[in-house]
């Protein structure tokens, strides 16, 4: 079973992703992989994760010889904004953090993205590490150096590419997730397979029961495969000039739905809806067969990922996609499937095409 994965940046070793069953090896890994004496460490987390792991993580980092602090904010996407970043800056200033200080992102995607952005911008950049505790953050957001916050409900509109010094994944933490968060993570797992690895997609279908039961070996395999897929893509294209856009499969329409539903649906669920629209468009281009469309939809249903949503107007969803960061001129750089396990970008969908695809997921 995969124990670690080295991620390169600009053709040089940058950081390791380490996979473990619990947090017992965190400080040993930190000492060996980061190998730096920091004056101060701040563990950044949210109100849900703090109850589960904060005291254990604080105790561990106190053995490093650094002064250890913590900063916690209310859990949820609504906290992923510049106001919370400002509070974190103030906390760091109050405790006299320096360029020789470290931030530790302990939590899901919101925590990781916000902490990474704060690290990238505080004193023009200080070190940080990722300790992702949700399936979504382990398979997606903690890997690749994208950081950022939402701005006036425009998702991830303010951010930076900034690499962590280490990503430590406690696969055992996935047992503490509620069903909704687990389903959100599975949306990104299926996305990874669809864009890059047909055999992995088949494996997911064959092992759906084990995954839903949160079998450790199955989860560890799936997380490792997703990290390998994303790690390979971001090594080739770290700043989304080309194939990194493939990772956005399902995201353009998914983000629009997420925004219009006021974040009442989880990110992975909205990505699932966006993927349904995207596979219909792939089918319209004759890349994906009717049977493959049906098979993918059934696979999403098998993992309880929604394939339709109510209460939305297709014209409003289309308008929301126009504020997407992946616009090229006045066209959306849309990710499609050329085959199961093979993604591509497409720029020539008309508004009528997109409205047709959006309507496929609206009830």
Coordinates of C-alpha atoms in Angstrom, one line a residue:
X1 CA 0.0 0.0 0.0
X2 CA 1.2 3.5 -0.9
X3 CA 3.0 5.1 2.1
X4 CA 4.3 8.3 0.5
X5 CA 4.3 10.2 -2.8
X6 CA 6.8 12.8 -3.8
X7 CA 5.5 15.9 -5.7
X8 CA 7.8 17.9 -7.9
X9 CA 7.5 21.5 -8.7
X10 CA 9.4 23.0 -11.7
X11 CA 11.2 19.7 -12.1
X12 CA 12.5 19.7 -8.6
X13 CA 11.4 17.7 -5.5
X14 CA 9.0 20.0 -3.6
X15 CA 7.1 18.1 -0.9
X16 CA 5.9 14.7 0.1
X17 CA 2.4 13.4 0.6
X18 CA 2.5 10.9 3.5
X19 CA -0.4 8.4 4.1
X20 CA -0.9 7.0 7.6
X21 CA -3.7 5.4 9.6
X22 CA -3.6 8.0 12.5
X23 CA -1.7 11.0 13.8
X24 CA 0.9 9.0 15.8
X25 CA 3.6 9.4 13.2
X26 CA 2.9 13.1 12.4
X27 CA 5.8 14.7 14.4
X28 CA 8.3 12.0 13.2
X29 CA 7.4 12.7 9.6
X30 CA 7.4 16.4 10.2
X31 CA 10.9 16.3 11.7
X32 CA 12.3 14.1 9.0
X33 CA 10.6 15.7 5.9
X34 CA 10.5 19.4 6.9
X35 CA 13.6 19.4 9.1
X36 CA 13.5 23.0 10.2
X37 CA 13.3 24.7 13.6
X38 CA 10.5 27.2 13.6
X39 CA 10.2 29.9 16.3
X40 CA 6.3 29.7 16.3
X41 CA 3.7 27.4 15.0
X42 CA 0.0 28.2 14.6
X43 CA -2.5 25.3 14.0
X44 CA -5.4 26.7 12.0
X45 CA -8.6 24.6 12.1
X46 CA -12.4 24.9 12.3
X47 CA -14.9 24.4 15.1
X48 CA -15.7 20.9 14.1
X49 CA -12.2 19.6 13.6
X50 CA -11.0 21.4 16.7
X51 CA -13.2 19.2 18.9
X52 CA -11.7 16.0 17.4
X53 CA -8.0 16.6 16.9
X54 CA -6.7 20.0 18.0
X55 CA -5.5 19.0 21.5
X56 CA -3.6 16.0 20.1
X57 CA -2.0 18.0 17.4
X58 CA -1.0 20.8 19.8
X59 CA 0.6 18.3 22.1
X60 CA 2.5 16.8 19.3
X61 CA 3.9 20.1 18.0
X62 CA 4.9 21.2 21.5
X63 CA 7.6 18.5 21.2
X64 CA 9.3 20.3 18.4
X65 CA 10.6 23.1 20.6
X66 CA 8.5 25.8 18.9
X67 CA 5.9 28.0 20.6
X68 CA 2.6 26.5 19.6
X69 CA -0.7 28.5 19.1
X70 CA -4.0 27.8 17.5
X71 CA -6.6 29.6 15.6
X72 CA -10.1 28.3 15.1
X73 CA -13.1 29.6 13.1
X74 CA -16.7 28.5 12.5
X75 CA -16.9 25.5 10.2
X76 CA -18.4 25.9 6.8
X77 CA -17.9 27.5 3.4
X78 CA -19.3 30.8 4.7
X79 CA -16.1 31.3 6.7
X80 CA -13.9 31.0 3.6
X81 CA -13.5 34.8 3.1
X82 CA -11.2 37.7 3.6
X83 CA -12.7 38.6 7.0
X84 CA -11.6 35.3 8.5
X85 CA -8.1 35.8 6.9
X86 CA -7.9 39.2 8.5
X87 CA -8.7 37.8 11.9
X88 CA -5.9 35.2 11.3
X89 CA -3.5 37.9 10.3
X90 CA -4.3 39.8 13.5
X91 CA -3.8 36.7 15.6
X92 CA -0.4 36.1 14.0
X93 CA 0.6 39.7 14.5
X94 CA -0.6 39.7 18.1
X95 CA 1.6 36.7 18.8
X96 CA 4.6 38.2 16.9
X97 CA 4.8 35.6 14.2
X98 CA 7.8 36.0 11.9
X99 CA 9.1 34.7 8.6
X100 CA 10.5 31.8 10.5
X101 CA 7.1 30.7 11.7
X102 CA 4.8 28.0 10.4
X103 CA 1.1 27.5 9.8
X104 CA -0.5 24.1 10.0
X105 CA -3.8 23.6 8.1
X106 CA -5.8 21.0 10.1
X107 CA -9.1 20.3 8.5
X108 CA -11.0 20.1 5.2
X109 CA -10.8 22.1 2.1
X110 CA -11.9 25.4 3.6
X111 CA -9.2 25.2 6.3
X112 CA -6.5 24.2 3.8
X113 CA -7.4 26.8 1.2
X114 CA -7.7 29.6 3.7
X115 CA -4.6 28.7 5.6
X116 CA -2.5 28.3 2.5
X117 CA -3.6 31.7 1.3
X118 CA -2.8 33.3 4.6
X119 CA 0.7 31.6 4.5
X120 CA 1.3 32.8 1.0
X121 CA 0.5 36.4 1.9
X122 CA 1.5 37.0 5.5
X123 CA 4.9 38.7 5.6
X124 CA 5.0 38.0 1.8
X125 CA 5.1 34.3 2.5
X126 CA 5.7 31.9 5.4
X127 CA 5.9 28.1 5.5
X128 CA 2.8 25.9 5.9
X129 CA 1.9 22.2 5.9
X130 CA -1.4 20.5 5.1
X131 CA -3.0 18.0 7.5
X132 CA -6.3 17.3 5.6
X133 CA -9.0 15.4 7.5
X134 CA -11.8 15.1 4.9
X135 CA -12.0 12.9 1.9
X136 CA -12.5 15.9 -0.4
X137 CA -9.4 17.6 0.9
X138 CA -7.3 14.5 0.9
X139 CA -8.1 13.6 -2.7
X140 CA -8.2 17.1 -4.1
X141 CA -7.7 20.5 -2.4
X142 CA -4.6 19.7 -0.3
X143 CA -2.6 18.6 -3.3
X144 CA -1.2 21.0 -5.9
X145 CA -0.6 24.3 -4.1
X146 CA -3.9 26.1 -5.0
X147 CA -4.9 28.3 -2.1
X148 CA -7.6 30.9 -1.9
X149 CA -10.9 32.3 -0.5
X150 CA -14.3 33.2 -1.8
X151 CA -15.2 36.8 -2.6
X152 CA -18.8 38.0 -2.5
X153 CA -19.9 34.4 -3.2
X154 CA -17.5 34.1 -6.2
X155 CA -15.8 30.8 -5.4
X156 CA -12.0 30.9 -5.0
X157 CA -11.8 34.3 -6.7
X158 CA -8.9 35.5 -4.5
X159 CA -5.9 33.2 -4.1
X160 CA -2.4 32.2 -4.9
X161 CA -0.4 29.2 -6.1
X162 CA 1.7 28.3 -3.0
X163 CA 3.2 25.0 -2.2
X164 CA 3.1 23.4 1.3
X165 CA 6.2 21.8 2.9
X166 CA 4.4 18.6 3.7
X167 CA 1.0 17.0 3.3
X168 CA 0.2 14.4 6.0
X169 CA -3.0 12.4 5.5
X170 CA -4.5 10.5 8.3
X171 CA -6.8 8.1 6.4
X172 CA -8.3 7.0 9.7
X173 CA -9.8 10.5 10.1
X174 CA -12.3 9.6 7.3
X175 CA -14.2 7.5 9.8
X176 CA -15.3 10.7 11.6
X177 CA -16.9 12.2 8.6
X178 CA -20.7 12.6 8.3
X179 CA -22.3 11.0 5.3
X180 CA -22.7 14.3 3.5
X181 CA -19.0 15.1 3.7
X182 CA -18.1 11.6 2.6
X183 CA -20.4 11.8 -0.4
X184 CA -18.8 15.1 -1.3
X185 CA -15.4 13.5 -1.3
X186 CA -16.5 10.6 -3.5
X187 CA -17.6 13.1 -6.1
X188 CA -14.0 14.2 -6.5
X189 CA -12.8 10.6 -6.4
X190 CA -15.0 9.6 -9.3
X191 CA -14.0 12.8 -11.2
X192 CA -10.3 11.8 -10.9
X193 CA -11.0 8.4 -12.3
X194 CA -13.1 9.7 -15.2
X195 CA -10.6 12.2 -16.4
X196 CA -7.5 10.0 -16.1
X197 CA -7.8 6.3 -15.3
X198 CA -10.5 4.0 -16.7
X199 CA -9.2 1.0 -14.7
X200 CA -9.6 3.0 -11.5
X201 CA -13.1 3.9 -12.5
X202 CA -13.9 0.2 -12.9
X203 CA -12.3 -0.5 -9.6
X204 CA -14.5 2.1 -7.9
X205 CA -17.6 0.5 -9.3
X206 CA -16.4 -3.0 -8.2
X207 CA -15.5 -1.8 -4.7
X208 CA -18.4 0.6 -4.0
X209 CA -19.6 -1.5 -1.0
X210 CA -16.2 -1.5 0.7
X211 CA -15.8 2.2 0.1
X212 CA -19.2 3.1 1.5
X213 CA -18.4 0.9 4.5
X214 CA -15.2 3.0 4.8
X215 CA -13.0 0.0 4.7
X216 CA -9.5 1.3 5.5
X217 CA -7.6 -0.5 2.7
X218 CA -10.1 0.5 0.1
X219 CA -10.1 4.1 1.2
X220 CA -6.3 4.2 1.4
X221 CA -6.1 2.8 -2.1
X222 CA -8.6 5.3 -3.5
X223 CA -6.9 8.3 -1.8
X224 CA -3.5 7.2 -3.0
X225 CA -4.8 6.8 -6.6
X226 CA -6.4 10.2 -6.6
X227 CA -3.2 11.9 -5.2
X228 CA -1.2 10.1 -7.9
X229 CA -3.5 11.4 -10.6
X230 CA -3.6 15.0 -9.3
X231 CA 0.1 15.0 -8.4
X232 CA 1.0 13.9 -12.0
X233 CA -1.2 16.6 -13.5
X234 CA 0.1 19.4 -11.3
X235 CA 3.7 18.4 -11.9
X236 CA 3.2 18.9 -15.6
X237 CA 1.1 22.1 -15.3
X238 CA 1.5 23.6 -11.8
X239 CA -0.3 26.9 -12.7
X240 CA -3.1 25.8 -14.9
X241 CA -1.8 26.8 -18.2
X242 CA -2.9 23.6 -19.9
X243 CA -3.9 20.1 -18.7
X244 CA -4.5 21.2 -15.1
X245 CA -7.8 22.5 -16.4
X246 CA -8.8 18.8 -16.8
X247 CA -9.1 18.7 -13.0
X248 CA -12.0 21.1 -13.4
X249 CA -14.2 18.5 -15.0
X250 CA -17.7 19.1 -13.6
X251 CA -16.6 22.3 -11.8
X252 CA -17.8 25.1 -14.2
X253 CA -21.5 24.2 -14.0
X254 CA -21.0 22.7 -10.5
X255 CA -19.6 26.0 -9.1
X256 CA -22.5 27.9 -10.6
X257 CA -25.0 25.6 -9.0
X258 CA -23.1 25.8 -5.7
X259 CA -23.2 29.5 -5.7
X260 CA -26.9 29.8 -6.7
X261 CA -27.9 27.2 -4.0
X262 CA -26.1 29.5 -1.5
X263 CA -23.7 26.6 -0.6
X264 CA -26.5 24.5 0.8
X265 CA -25.2 21.7 -1.4
X266 CA -21.7 20.4 -0.8
X267 CA -18.9 21.0 -3.3
X268 CA -18.5 17.4 -4.3
X269 CA -22.3 17.1 -4.8
X270 CA -22.3 20.1 -7.1
X271 CA -19.3 18.7 -9.0
X272 CA -21.4 15.5 -9.5
X273 CA -24.2 17.6 -11.0
X274 CA -21.7 19.4 -13.2
X275 CA -20.2 16.1 -14.3
X276 CA -23.6 14.9 -15.4
X277 CA -24.0 18.0 -17.6
X278 CA -20.4 17.5 -18.9
X279 CA -20.9 13.9 -19.9
X280 CA -24.1 14.8 -21.8
X281 CA -22.0 17.4 -23.7
X282 CA -19.3 14.8 -24.3
X283 CA -22.0 12.5 -25.6
X284 CA -23.3 15.3 -27.9
X285 CA -19.8 15.5 -29.4
X286 CA -19.9 11.7 -29.9
X287 CA -17.1 10.9 -27.5
X288 CA -19.1 9.2 -24.8
X289 CA -21.8 6.6 -25.8
X290 CA -25.3 6.5 -24.5
X291 CA -24.5 3.4 -22.5
X292 CA -21.5 5.2 -20.9
X293 CA -23.6 8.2 -20.0
X294 CA -26.1 5.9 -18.2
X295 CA -23.3 3.9 -16.5
X296 CA -21.6 7.1 -15.1
X297 CA -25.0 8.4 -13.8
X298 CA -25.7 5.0 -12.2
X299 CA -22.2 5.1 -10.6
X300 CA -22.8 8.5 -9.1
X301 CA -26.2 7.3 -7.8
X302 CA -24.4 4.3 -6.3
X303 CA -22.4 6.6 -4.1
X304 CA -25.4 8.8 -3.3
X305 CA -24.2 11.7 -5.3
X306 CA -27.1 13.7 -6.7
X307 CA -27.7 13.7 -10.4
X308 CA -30.4 16.3 -10.4
X309 CA -31.3 19.5 -8.4
X310 CA -34.5 21.5 -8.1
X311 CA -35.2 25.2 -7.6
X312 CA -32.9 26.6 -10.2
X313 CA -33.4 28.4 -13.5
X314 CA -31.1 27.2 -16.4
X315 CA -30.6 30.8 -17.6
X316 CA -29.4 31.9 -14.2
X317 CA -27.0 28.9 -14.0
X318 CA -25.6 29.8 -17.4
X319 CA -25.1 33.4 -16.3
X320 CA -23.3 32.3 -13.2
X321 CA -20.8 30.2 -15.3
X322 CA -19.8 33.4 -17.1
X323 CA -18.0 34.6 -13.9
X324 CA -15.9 31.4 -13.9
X325 CA -12.2 31.9 -13.6
X326 CA -11.7 29.5 -16.6
X327 CA -13.1 31.9 -19.2
X328 CA -11.0 32.4 -22.3
X329 CA -12.1 35.7 -23.9
X330 CA -15.9 35.4 -23.8
X331 CA -15.9 31.6 -24.0
X332 CA -15.8 29.0 -21.2
X333 CA -12.8 26.6 -21.3
X334 CA -15.0 23.6 -20.7
X335 CA -13.6 20.2 -19.7
X336 CA -15.2 17.2 -21.4
X337 CA -14.4 13.5 -21.7
X338 CA -13.0 12.2 -25.0
X339 CA -13.3 8.7 -23.4
X340 CA -13.8 7.3 -19.9
X341 CA -10.4 8.0 -18.4
X342 CA -9.4 10.7 -20.8
X343 CA -10.3 14.4 -20.5
X344 CA -9.9 17.3 -22.9
X345 CA -10.8 21.0 -23.1
X346 CA -13.4 22.4 -25.4
X347 CA -14.0 26.1 -26.2
X348 CA -16.8 26.0 -28.8
X349 CA -20.0 25.2 -26.9
X350 CA -22.7 27.7 -27.6
X351 CA -25.0 29.1 -24.9
X352 CA -27.7 26.9 -26.4
X353 CA -25.5 23.8 -25.9
X354 CA -24.8 24.8 -22.3
X355 CA -28.4 25.5 -21.5
X356 CA -29.3 22.1 -22.9
X357 CA -26.8 20.4 -20.7
X358 CA -27.7 22.4 -17.6
X359 CA -31.4 21.5 -18.2
X360 CA -30.4 17.8 -18.0
X361 CA -29.7 18.2 -14.2
X362 CA -32.6 20.5 -13.3
X363 CA -36.0 19.3 -12.1

